[in-house]
Amino acid sequence: MILIKLLGGAKKSFDNDVIKIDAASMSILQLLDYLEKIKPINTLEFDKKNLLIAVNGADSSSLQGYDTILHSGDIVNIIPIIHGGSRIQFVLESQNVELFNIKGKKGKNYDHLIKIRNLFPKIIMEGISSKKIASVLHVKKILTKSFFAKKNNMLLAKKFETDILLRFAATTQILKALKQVGIEETDKFTIIAIGSKYQLDRLYSYLQKNLINVNYNQNKSHILKQFNISNRYLQIVDSKNPLEDILGEKASVLFQ
């Protein structure tokens, strides 16, 4: 039996938060096709293209994506990705993560971030210039590297938050990272927050009036230039998400 746990809007699509499937094995793609078939007619739309899927706590994008094979006894968490003015939330390595896009004020953004950190000390958070984020998948790939580094005592800095910053910039130099992906001189920035659902809900309530819409897809050309990645190189990378895979690789080969 494969146990499916539905979170957020996914619960409303099925009028349930748990689905049990009596199967020895199946791929994630087969699972999604099955869920689409059994979804009640008069419930919220089930968008298969905008989901975050964790298998036994591991993000499926760090496994084999939709080709990941599920086995009896596996626990699968399915969380819709909500864009725009709504919340961007997902679970990674059994941790609750949320992205908050903030309207910045040049020269005062780090003061603002420090204030928020002091108000919510139980939340791990780092600020990244929104213009330096290629997609939600990009964030997930960077965080996966940082989680792995923390688990194996391989952090690039003493603080987990700083490790995230360094990996976004693909450098081990903090000053360089602050210059490349830091938030001080930007008009909008993204807080990457990790904590309990309760704490993240509190943080959302506090930040809600300052949240803005950010289309990360518009950052592609800027990011390509920053990392000296040519469009020709992107085309020869055998991947559905070549830019995110390249950025993830750059983040993974850093050394102390």
PDB file of C-alpha atoms in Angstrom:
ATOM      1  CA  MET A   1       0.000   0.000   0.000  1.00  0.00           C
ATOM      2  CA  ILE A   2       1.212   3.497  -0.903  1.00  0.00           C
ATOM      3  CA  LEU A   3       0.047   6.278   1.411  1.00  0.00           C
ATOM      4  CA  ILE A   4      -0.703   9.662  -0.201  1.00  0.00           C
ATOM      5  CA  LYS A   5      -0.904  12.725   2.033  1.00  0.00           C
ATOM      6  CA  LEU A   6      -2.552  15.756   0.420  1.00  0.00           C
ATOM      7  CA  LEU A   7      -1.639  19.188   1.751  1.00  0.00           C
ATOM      8  CA  GLY A   8      -2.953  22.694   1.106  1.00  0.00           C
ATOM      9  CA  GLY A   9      -5.291  23.044  -1.866  1.00  0.00           C
ATOM     10  CA  ALA A  10      -4.757  19.401  -2.843  1.00  0.00           C
ATOM     11  CA  LYS A  11      -7.052  18.387   0.030  1.00  0.00           C
ATOM     12  CA  LYS A  12      -9.848  20.440  -1.531  1.00  0.00           C
ATOM     13  CA  SER A  13      -9.408  18.658  -4.850  1.00  0.00           C
ATOM     14  CA  PHE A  14     -10.224  15.292  -3.273  1.00  0.00           C
ATOM     15  CA  ASP A  15     -12.307  16.219  -0.209  1.00  0.00           C
ATOM     16  CA  ASN A  16      -9.751  14.258   1.793  1.00  0.00           C
ATOM     17  CA  ASP A  17      -6.225  14.626   3.133  1.00  0.00           C
ATOM     18  CA  VAL A  18      -5.189  10.959   2.845  1.00  0.00           C
ATOM     19  CA  ILE A  19      -5.537   8.472  -0.011  1.00  0.00           C
ATOM     20  CA  LYS A  20      -4.382   4.861   0.217  1.00  0.00           C
ATOM     21  CA  ILE A  21      -3.461   3.018  -2.977  1.00  0.00           C
ATOM     22  CA  ASP A  22      -3.216  -0.749  -2.930  1.00  0.00           C
ATOM     23  CA  ALA A  23      -0.295  -1.179  -5.315  1.00  0.00           C
ATOM     24  CA  ALA A  24       3.121  -2.823  -5.121  1.00  0.00           C
ATOM     25  CA  SER A  25       4.777  -0.111  -7.207  1.00  0.00           C
ATOM     26  CA  MET A  26       4.041   2.742  -9.626  1.00  0.00           C
ATOM     27  CA  SER A  27       5.762   5.846 -10.930  1.00  0.00           C
ATOM     28  CA  ILE A  28       4.867   9.338  -9.746  1.00  0.00           C
ATOM     29  CA  LEU A  29       3.494  10.071 -13.213  1.00  0.00           C
ATOM     30  CA  GLN A  30       1.221   7.017 -12.982  1.00  0.00           C
ATOM     31  CA  LEU A  31       0.142   8.151  -9.537  1.00  0.00           C
ATOM     32  CA  LEU A  32      -0.816  11.603 -10.817  1.00  0.00           C
ATOM     33  CA  ASP A  33      -2.754  10.113 -13.729  1.00  0.00           C
ATOM     34  CA  TYR A  34      -4.595   7.868 -11.270  1.00  0.00           C
ATOM     35  CA  LEU A  35      -5.406  10.768  -8.943  1.00  0.00           C
ATOM     36  CA  GLU A  36      -6.708  12.777 -11.878  1.00  0.00           C
ATOM     37  CA  LYS A  37      -9.071   9.937 -12.762  1.00  0.00           C
ATOM     38  CA  ILE A  38     -10.491   9.528  -9.243  1.00  0.00           C
ATOM     39  CA  LYS A  39     -10.864  13.255  -8.457  1.00  0.00           C
ATOM     40  CA  PRO A  40     -14.478  14.133  -7.652  1.00  0.00           C
ATOM     41  CA  ILE A  41     -16.133  16.180 -10.411  1.00  0.00           C
ATOM     42  CA  ASN A  42     -17.232  19.167  -8.369  1.00  0.00           C
ATOM     43  CA  THR A  43     -14.031  19.862  -6.449  1.00  0.00           C
ATOM     44  CA  LEU A  44     -11.110  22.259  -6.884  1.00  0.00           C
ATOM     45  CA  GLU A  45      -9.028  21.700 -10.040  1.00  0.00           C
ATOM     46  CA  PHE A  46      -6.046  19.374  -9.609  1.00  0.00           C
ATOM     47  CA  ASP A  47      -3.132  21.002 -11.479  1.00  0.00           C
ATOM     48  CA  LYS A  48      -0.561  18.246 -12.133  1.00  0.00           C
ATOM     49  CA  LYS A  49       1.975  20.726 -13.537  1.00  0.00           C
ATOM     50  CA  ASN A  50       2.323  22.807 -10.378  1.00  0.00           C
ATOM     51  CA  LEU A  51       2.965  20.330  -7.595  1.00  0.00           C
ATOM     52  CA  LEU A  52       5.728  19.674  -5.145  1.00  0.00           C
ATOM     53  CA  ILE A  53       6.017  15.991  -4.355  1.00  0.00           C
ATOM     54  CA  ALA A  54       8.031  14.464  -1.519  1.00  0.00           C
ATOM     55  CA  VAL A  55       8.654  10.723  -1.205  1.00  0.00           C
ATOM     56  CA  ASN A  56       9.444   9.656   2.360  1.00  0.00           C
ATOM     57  CA  GLY A  57      10.556  13.234   3.035  1.00  0.00           C
ATOM     58  CA  ALA A  58      12.803  13.534  -0.049  1.00  0.00           C
ATOM     59  CA  ASP A  59      11.902  15.999  -2.773  1.00  0.00           C
ATOM     60  CA  SER A  60      11.099  14.069  -5.971  1.00  0.00           C
ATOM     61  CA  SER A  61      13.129  16.540  -8.064  1.00  0.00           C
ATOM     62  CA  SER A  62      16.242  15.313  -6.252  1.00  0.00           C
ATOM     63  CA  LEU A  63      15.264  11.718  -7.123  1.00  0.00           C
ATOM     64  CA  GLN A  64      14.053  10.860 -10.650  1.00  0.00           C
ATOM     65  CA  GLY A  65      11.255  13.399 -10.895  1.00  0.00           C
ATOM     66  CA  TYR A  66       8.013  12.020 -12.323  1.00  0.00           C
ATOM     67  CA  ASP A  67       9.886   8.827 -13.224  1.00  0.00           C
ATOM     68  CA  THR A  68      10.525   8.100  -9.532  1.00  0.00           C
ATOM     69  CA  ILE A  69       9.194   4.636  -8.684  1.00  0.00           C
ATOM     70  CA  LEU A  70       7.008   4.389  -5.600  1.00  0.00           C
ATOM     71  CA  HIS A  71       6.827   1.170  -3.602  1.00  0.00           C
ATOM     72  CA  SER A  72       4.446  -0.283  -1.079  1.00  0.00           C
ATOM     73  CA  GLY A  73       5.059   1.361   2.287  1.00  0.00           C
ATOM     74  CA  ASP A  74       6.126   4.692   0.789  1.00  0.00           C
ATOM     75  CA  ILE A  75       4.608   7.921   2.086  1.00  0.00           C
ATOM     76  CA  VAL A  76       4.037  10.567  -0.577  1.00  0.00           C
ATOM     77  CA  ASN A  77       3.282  14.196   0.268  1.00  0.00           C
ATOM     78  CA  ILE A  78       1.654  16.284  -2.472  1.00  0.00           C
ATOM     79  CA  ILE A  79       1.604  20.069  -2.134  1.00  0.00           C
ATOM     80  CA  PRO A  80       0.328  22.499  -4.805  1.00  0.00           C
ATOM     81  CA  ILE A  81       2.670  25.356  -5.749  1.00  0.00           C
ATOM     82  CA  ILE A  82       0.701  28.567  -5.439  1.00  0.00           C
ATOM     83  CA  HIS A  83       2.067  31.519  -7.409  1.00  0.00           C
ATOM     84  CA  GLY A  84       1.227  35.188  -7.753  1.00  0.00           C
ATOM     85  CA  GLY A  85      -0.105  37.023  -4.733  1.00  0.00           C
ATOM     86  CA  SER A  86      -0.732  33.747  -2.958  1.00  0.00           C
ATOM     87  CA  ARG A  87       1.743  31.772  -0.903  1.00  0.00           C
ATOM     88  CA  ILE A  88       4.636  29.773  -2.331  1.00  0.00           C
ATOM     89  CA  GLN A  89       5.077  26.831   0.014  1.00  0.00           C
ATOM     90  CA  PHE A  90       6.649  23.398  -0.218  1.00  0.00           C
ATOM     91  CA  VAL A  91       8.188  20.637   1.856  1.00  0.00           C
ATOM     92  CA  LEU A  92      11.848  19.728   1.343  1.00  0.00           C
ATOM     93  CA  GLU A  93      13.783  17.151   3.361  1.00  0.00           C
ATOM     94  CA  SER A  94      10.790  17.020   5.747  1.00  0.00           C
ATOM     95  CA  GLN A  95      11.140  20.786   6.337  1.00  0.00           C
ATOM     96  CA  ASN A  96       8.424  23.380   5.681  1.00  0.00           C
ATOM     97  CA  VAL A  97       9.713  26.085   3.325  1.00  0.00           C
ATOM     98  CA  GLU A  98       8.033  29.281   2.156  1.00  0.00           C
ATOM     99  CA  LEU A  99       9.147  32.064  -0.179  1.00  0.00           C
ATOM    100  CA  PHE A 100       8.125  35.627   0.598  1.00  0.00           C
ATOM    101  CA  ASN A 101       8.641  38.252  -2.115  1.00  0.00           C
ATOM    102  CA  ILE A 102       9.114  41.639  -0.481  1.00  0.00           C
ATOM    103  CA  LYS A 103       9.050  45.190  -1.820  1.00  0.00           C
ATOM    104  CA  GLY A 104      12.504  46.448  -0.888  1.00  0.00           C
ATOM    105  CA  LYS A 105      14.015  49.810  -0.060  1.00  0.00           C
ATOM    106  CA  LYS A 106      17.599  50.184  -1.224  1.00  0.00           C
ATOM    107  CA  GLY A 107      20.070  50.692   1.599  1.00  0.00           C
ATOM    108  CA  LYS A 108      17.664  49.470   4.278  1.00  0.00           C
ATOM    109  CA  ASN A 109      16.810  45.921   3.263  1.00  0.00           C
ATOM    110  CA  TYR A 110      19.218  44.163   5.616  1.00  0.00           C
ATOM    111  CA  ASP A 111      17.968  46.261   8.535  1.00  0.00           C
ATOM    112  CA  HIS A 112      14.485  45.083   7.622  1.00  0.00           C
ATOM    113  CA  LEU A 113      15.589  41.436   7.426  1.00  0.00           C
ATOM    114  CA  ILE A 114      17.389  41.635  10.792  1.00  0.00           C
ATOM    115  CA  LYS A 115      14.237  43.044  12.374  1.00  0.00           C
ATOM    116  CA  ILE A 116      12.163  40.179  10.978  1.00  0.00           C
ATOM    117  CA  ARG A 117      14.699  37.627  12.195  1.00  0.00           C
ATOM    118  CA  ASN A 118      14.534  39.092  15.696  1.00  0.00           C
ATOM    119  CA  LEU A 119      10.737  38.940  15.674  1.00  0.00           C
ATOM    120  CA  PHE A 120      10.698  35.321  14.476  1.00  0.00           C
ATOM    121  CA  PRO A 121      13.786  33.642  15.996  1.00  0.00           C
ATOM    122  CA  LYS A 122      12.404  30.130  15.494  1.00  0.00           C
ATOM    123  CA  ILE A 123      12.426  30.540  11.702  1.00  0.00           C
ATOM    124  CA  ILE A 124      15.566  30.071   9.625  1.00  0.00           C
ATOM    125  CA  MET A 125      15.551  32.746   6.938  1.00  0.00           C
ATOM    126  CA  GLU A 126      17.831  34.238   4.326  1.00  0.00           C
ATOM    127  CA  GLY A 127      17.264  37.061   1.876  1.00  0.00           C
ATOM    128  CA  ILE A 128      18.134  36.734  -1.803  1.00  0.00           C
ATOM    129  CA  SER A 129      17.647  39.342  -4.516  1.00  0.00           C
ATOM    130  CA  SER A 130      14.498  38.246  -6.364  1.00  0.00           C
ATOM    131  CA  LYS A 131      16.268  39.029  -9.642  1.00  0.00           C
ATOM    132  CA  LYS A 132      18.774  36.231  -8.941  1.00  0.00           C
ATOM    133  CA  ILE A 133      16.178  33.457  -8.627  1.00  0.00           C
ATOM    134  CA  ALA A 134      15.417  31.509 -11.817  1.00  0.00           C
ATOM    135  CA  SER A 135      12.405  29.590 -10.492  1.00  0.00           C
ATOM    136  CA  VAL A 136      10.993  27.810  -7.465  1.00  0.00           C
ATOM    137  CA  LEU A 137      12.856  24.730  -8.680  1.00  0.00           C
ATOM    138  CA  HIS A 138      16.099  26.748  -8.540  1.00  0.00           C
ATOM    139  CA  VAL A 139      15.436  27.500  -4.867  1.00  0.00           C
ATOM    140  CA  LYS A 140      14.683  23.854  -4.177  1.00  0.00           C
ATOM    141  CA  LYS A 141      17.933  22.700  -5.775  1.00  0.00           C
ATOM    142  CA  ILE A 142      20.001  25.182  -3.752  1.00  0.00           C
ATOM    143  CA  LEU A 143      18.272  24.239  -0.501  1.00  0.00           C
ATOM    144  CA  THR A 144      18.783  20.543  -1.236  1.00  0.00           C
ATOM    145  CA  LYS A 145      22.549  21.198  -1.414  1.00  0.00           C
ATOM    146  CA  SER A 146      22.499  23.178   1.838  1.00  0.00           C
ATOM    147  CA  PHE A 147      20.452  20.538   3.667  1.00  0.00           C
ATOM    148  CA  PHE A 148      22.878  17.858   2.504  1.00  0.00           C
ATOM    149  CA  ALA A 149      25.856  19.971   3.605  1.00  0.00           C
ATOM    150  CA  LYS A 150      24.339  20.533   7.046  1.00  0.00           C
ATOM    151  CA  LYS A 151      23.568  16.856   7.511  1.00  0.00           C
ATOM    152  CA  ASN A 152      27.135  15.909   6.628  1.00  0.00           C
ATOM    153  CA  ASN A 153      28.912  18.746   8.474  1.00  0.00           C
ATOM    154  CA  MET A 154      30.010  20.324   5.192  1.00  0.00           C
ATOM    155  CA  LEU A 155      28.498  23.799   5.490  1.00  0.00           C
ATOM    156  CA  LEU A 156      30.403  26.566   3.724  1.00  0.00           C
ATOM    157  CA  ALA A 157      29.940  28.834   6.744  1.00  0.00           C
ATOM    158  CA  LYS A 158      29.033  28.550  10.415  1.00  0.00           C
ATOM    159  CA  LYS A 159      25.432  29.566   9.768  1.00  0.00           C
ATOM    160  CA  PHE A 160      23.053  27.554   7.615  1.00  0.00           C
ATOM    161  CA  GLU A 161      21.585  30.781   6.225  1.00  0.00           C
ATOM    162  CA  THR A 162      24.996  31.909   4.989  1.00  0.00           C
ATOM    163  CA  ASP A 163      25.510  28.573   3.251  1.00  0.00           C
ATOM    164  CA  ILE A 164      22.319  29.251   1.269  1.00  0.00           C
ATOM    165  CA  LEU A 165      23.580  32.706   0.284  1.00  0.00           C
ATOM    166  CA  LEU A 166      26.958  31.366  -0.862  1.00  0.00           C
ATOM    167  CA  ARG A 167      25.410  28.594  -2.934  1.00  0.00           C
ATOM    168  CA  PHE A 168      23.080  31.005  -4.732  1.00  0.00           C
ATOM    169  CA  ALA A 169      26.149  33.034  -5.713  1.00  0.00           C
ATOM    170  CA  ALA A 170      28.261  29.914  -6.373  1.00  0.00           C
ATOM    171  CA  THR A 171      31.130  31.300  -4.331  1.00  0.00           C
ATOM    172  CA  THR A 172      32.790  30.712  -0.972  1.00  0.00           C
ATOM    173  CA  GLN A 173      33.433  34.438  -0.470  1.00  0.00           C
ATOM    174  CA  ILE A 174      30.757  36.139   1.616  1.00  0.00           C
ATOM    175  CA  LEU A 175      31.455  39.669   0.355  1.00  0.00           C
ATOM    176  CA  LYS A 176      31.235  38.483  -3.240  1.00  0.00           C
ATOM    177  CA  ALA A 177      27.994  36.648  -2.508  1.00  0.00           C
ATOM    178  CA  LEU A 178      26.475  39.739  -0.905  1.00  0.00           C
ATOM    179  CA  LYS A 179      27.401  41.773  -3.964  1.00  0.00           C
ATOM    180  CA  GLN A 180      26.066  39.239  -6.456  1.00  0.00           C
ATOM    181  CA  VAL A 181      22.846  37.984  -4.870  1.00  0.00           C
ATOM    182  CA  GLY A 182      22.452  40.096  -1.715  1.00  0.00           C
ATOM    183  CA  ILE A 183      19.430  42.256  -0.998  1.00  0.00           C
ATOM    184  CA  GLU A 184      20.805  45.632   0.092  1.00  0.00           C
ATOM    185  CA  GLU A 185      20.733  47.382  -3.290  1.00  0.00           C
ATOM    186  CA  THR A 186      17.627  45.806  -4.785  1.00  0.00           C
ATOM    187  CA  ASP A 187      14.047  47.037  -5.018  1.00  0.00           C
ATOM    188  CA  LYS A 188      12.623  43.587  -4.363  1.00  0.00           C
ATOM    189  CA  PHE A 189      13.934  40.581  -2.526  1.00  0.00           C
ATOM    190  CA  THR A 190      12.848  37.102  -1.538  1.00  0.00           C
ATOM    191  CA  ILE A 191      12.957  35.746   1.986  1.00  0.00           C
ATOM    192  CA  ILE A 192      13.544  32.003   2.001  1.00  0.00           C
ATOM    193  CA  ALA A 193      12.005  30.856   5.287  1.00  0.00           C
ATOM    194  CA  ILE A 194      12.225  27.426   6.932  1.00  0.00           C
ATOM    195  CA  GLY A 195      10.184  26.577  10.000  1.00  0.00           C
ATOM    196  CA  SER A 196       7.036  25.037  11.410  1.00  0.00           C
ATOM    197  CA  LYS A 197       3.760  25.657   9.616  1.00  0.00           C
ATOM    198  CA  TYR A 198       2.537  27.634  12.615  1.00  0.00           C
ATOM    199  CA  GLN A 199       5.570  29.937  12.587  1.00  0.00           C
ATOM    200  CA  LEU A 200       5.370  30.413   8.817  1.00  0.00           C
ATOM    201  CA  ASP A 201       1.693  31.314   9.104  1.00  0.00           C
ATOM    202  CA  ARG A 202       2.631  33.950  11.696  1.00  0.00           C
ATOM    203  CA  LEU A 203       5.359  35.308   9.450  1.00  0.00           C
ATOM    204  CA  TYR A 204       2.963  35.451   6.491  1.00  0.00           C
ATOM    205  CA  SER A 205       0.450  37.438   8.537  1.00  0.00           C
ATOM    206  CA  TYR A 206       3.195  39.876   9.547  1.00  0.00           C
ATOM    207  CA  LEU A 207       4.559  40.337   5.998  1.00  0.00           C
ATOM    208  CA  GLN A 208       1.328  40.135   4.044  1.00  0.00           C
ATOM    209  CA  LYS A 209       0.893  43.873   3.442  1.00  0.00           C
ATOM    210  CA  ASN A 210       4.420  44.140   1.988  1.00  0.00           C
ATOM    211  CA  LEU A 211       4.262  41.098  -0.295  1.00  0.00           C
ATOM    212  CA  ILE A 212       4.496  41.583  -4.058  1.00  0.00           C
ATOM    213  CA  ASN A 213       4.167  39.427  -7.165  1.00  0.00           C
ATOM    214  CA  VAL A 214       7.453  38.328  -8.740  1.00  0.00           C
ATOM    215  CA  ASN A 215       7.817  36.436 -12.014  1.00  0.00           C
ATOM    216  CA  TYR A 216      11.088  34.559 -11.616  1.00  0.00           C
ATOM    217  CA  ASN A 217      10.963  33.490 -15.271  1.00  0.00           C
ATOM    218  CA  GLN A 218      11.875  37.034 -16.296  1.00  0.00           C
ATOM    219  CA  ASN A 219      15.295  36.655 -14.648  1.00  0.00           C
ATOM    220  CA  LYS A 220      16.705  34.079 -17.062  1.00  0.00           C
ATOM    221  CA  SER A 221      18.792  36.400 -19.278  1.00  0.00           C
ATOM    222  CA  HIS A 222      20.219  38.245 -16.283  1.00  0.00           C
ATOM    223  CA  ILE A 223      21.220  34.998 -14.557  1.00  0.00           C
ATOM    224  CA  LEU A 224      22.777  33.606 -17.741  1.00  0.00           C
ATOM    225  CA  LYS A 225      24.937  36.713 -17.986  1.00  0.00           C
ATOM    226  CA  GLN A 226      25.924  36.599 -14.307  1.00  0.00           C
ATOM    227  CA  PHE A 227      27.173  33.018 -14.525  1.00  0.00           C
ATOM    228  CA  ASN A 228      28.469  33.298 -18.102  1.00  0.00           C
ATOM    229  CA  ILE A 229      26.130  30.580 -19.356  1.00  0.00           C
ATOM    230  CA  SER A 230      25.427  30.667 -23.095  1.00  0.00           C
ATOM    231  CA  ASN A 231      22.099  29.713 -24.671  1.00  0.00           C
ATOM    232  CA  ARG A 232      24.041  27.215 -26.786  1.00  0.00           C
ATOM    233  CA  TYR A 233      25.260  25.515 -23.609  1.00  0.00           C
ATOM    234  CA  LEU A 234      21.690  25.346 -22.288  1.00  0.00           C
ATOM    235  CA  GLN A 235      20.571  23.658 -25.494  1.00  0.00           C
ATOM    236  CA  ILE A 236      23.112  20.852 -25.241  1.00  0.00           C
ATOM    237  CA  VAL A 237      22.328  20.014 -21.605  1.00  0.00           C
ATOM    238  CA  ASP A 238      20.162  16.893 -21.593  1.00  0.00           C
ATOM    239  CA  SER A 239      17.571  18.029 -19.081  1.00  0.00           C
ATOM    240  CA  LYS A 240      14.028  19.333 -18.838  1.00  0.00           C
ATOM    241  CA  ASN A 241      15.327  22.129 -16.610  1.00  0.00           C
ATOM    242  CA  PRO A 242      18.855  22.857 -17.889  1.00  0.00           C
ATOM    243  CA  LEU A 243      19.339  26.227 -16.192  1.00  0.00           C
ATOM    244  CA  GLU A 244      18.274  24.980 -12.777  1.00  0.00           C
ATOM    245  CA  ASP A 245      20.450  21.879 -13.157  1.00  0.00           C
ATOM    246  CA  ILE A 246      23.491  23.971 -14.105  1.00  0.00           C
ATOM    247  CA  LEU A 247      22.947  26.337 -11.168  1.00  0.00           C
ATOM    248  CA  GLY A 248      22.466  23.382  -8.845  1.00  0.00           C
ATOM    249  CA  GLU A 249      25.722  21.861 -10.070  1.00  0.00           C
ATOM    250  CA  LYS A 250      27.577  25.133  -9.515  1.00  0.00           C
ATOM    251  CA  ALA A 251      26.210  25.221  -5.977  1.00  0.00           C
ATOM    252  CA  SER A 252      27.302  21.671  -5.257  1.00  0.00           C
ATOM    253  CA  VAL A 253      30.981  21.892  -6.233  1.00  0.00           C
ATOM    254  CA  LEU A 254      31.943  24.579  -3.717  1.00  0.00           C
ATOM    255  CA  PHE A 255      34.541  23.840  -1.049  1.00  0.00           C
ATOM    256  CA  GLN A 256      35.445  25.489   2.236  1.00  0.00           C
TER     257      GLN A 256
END
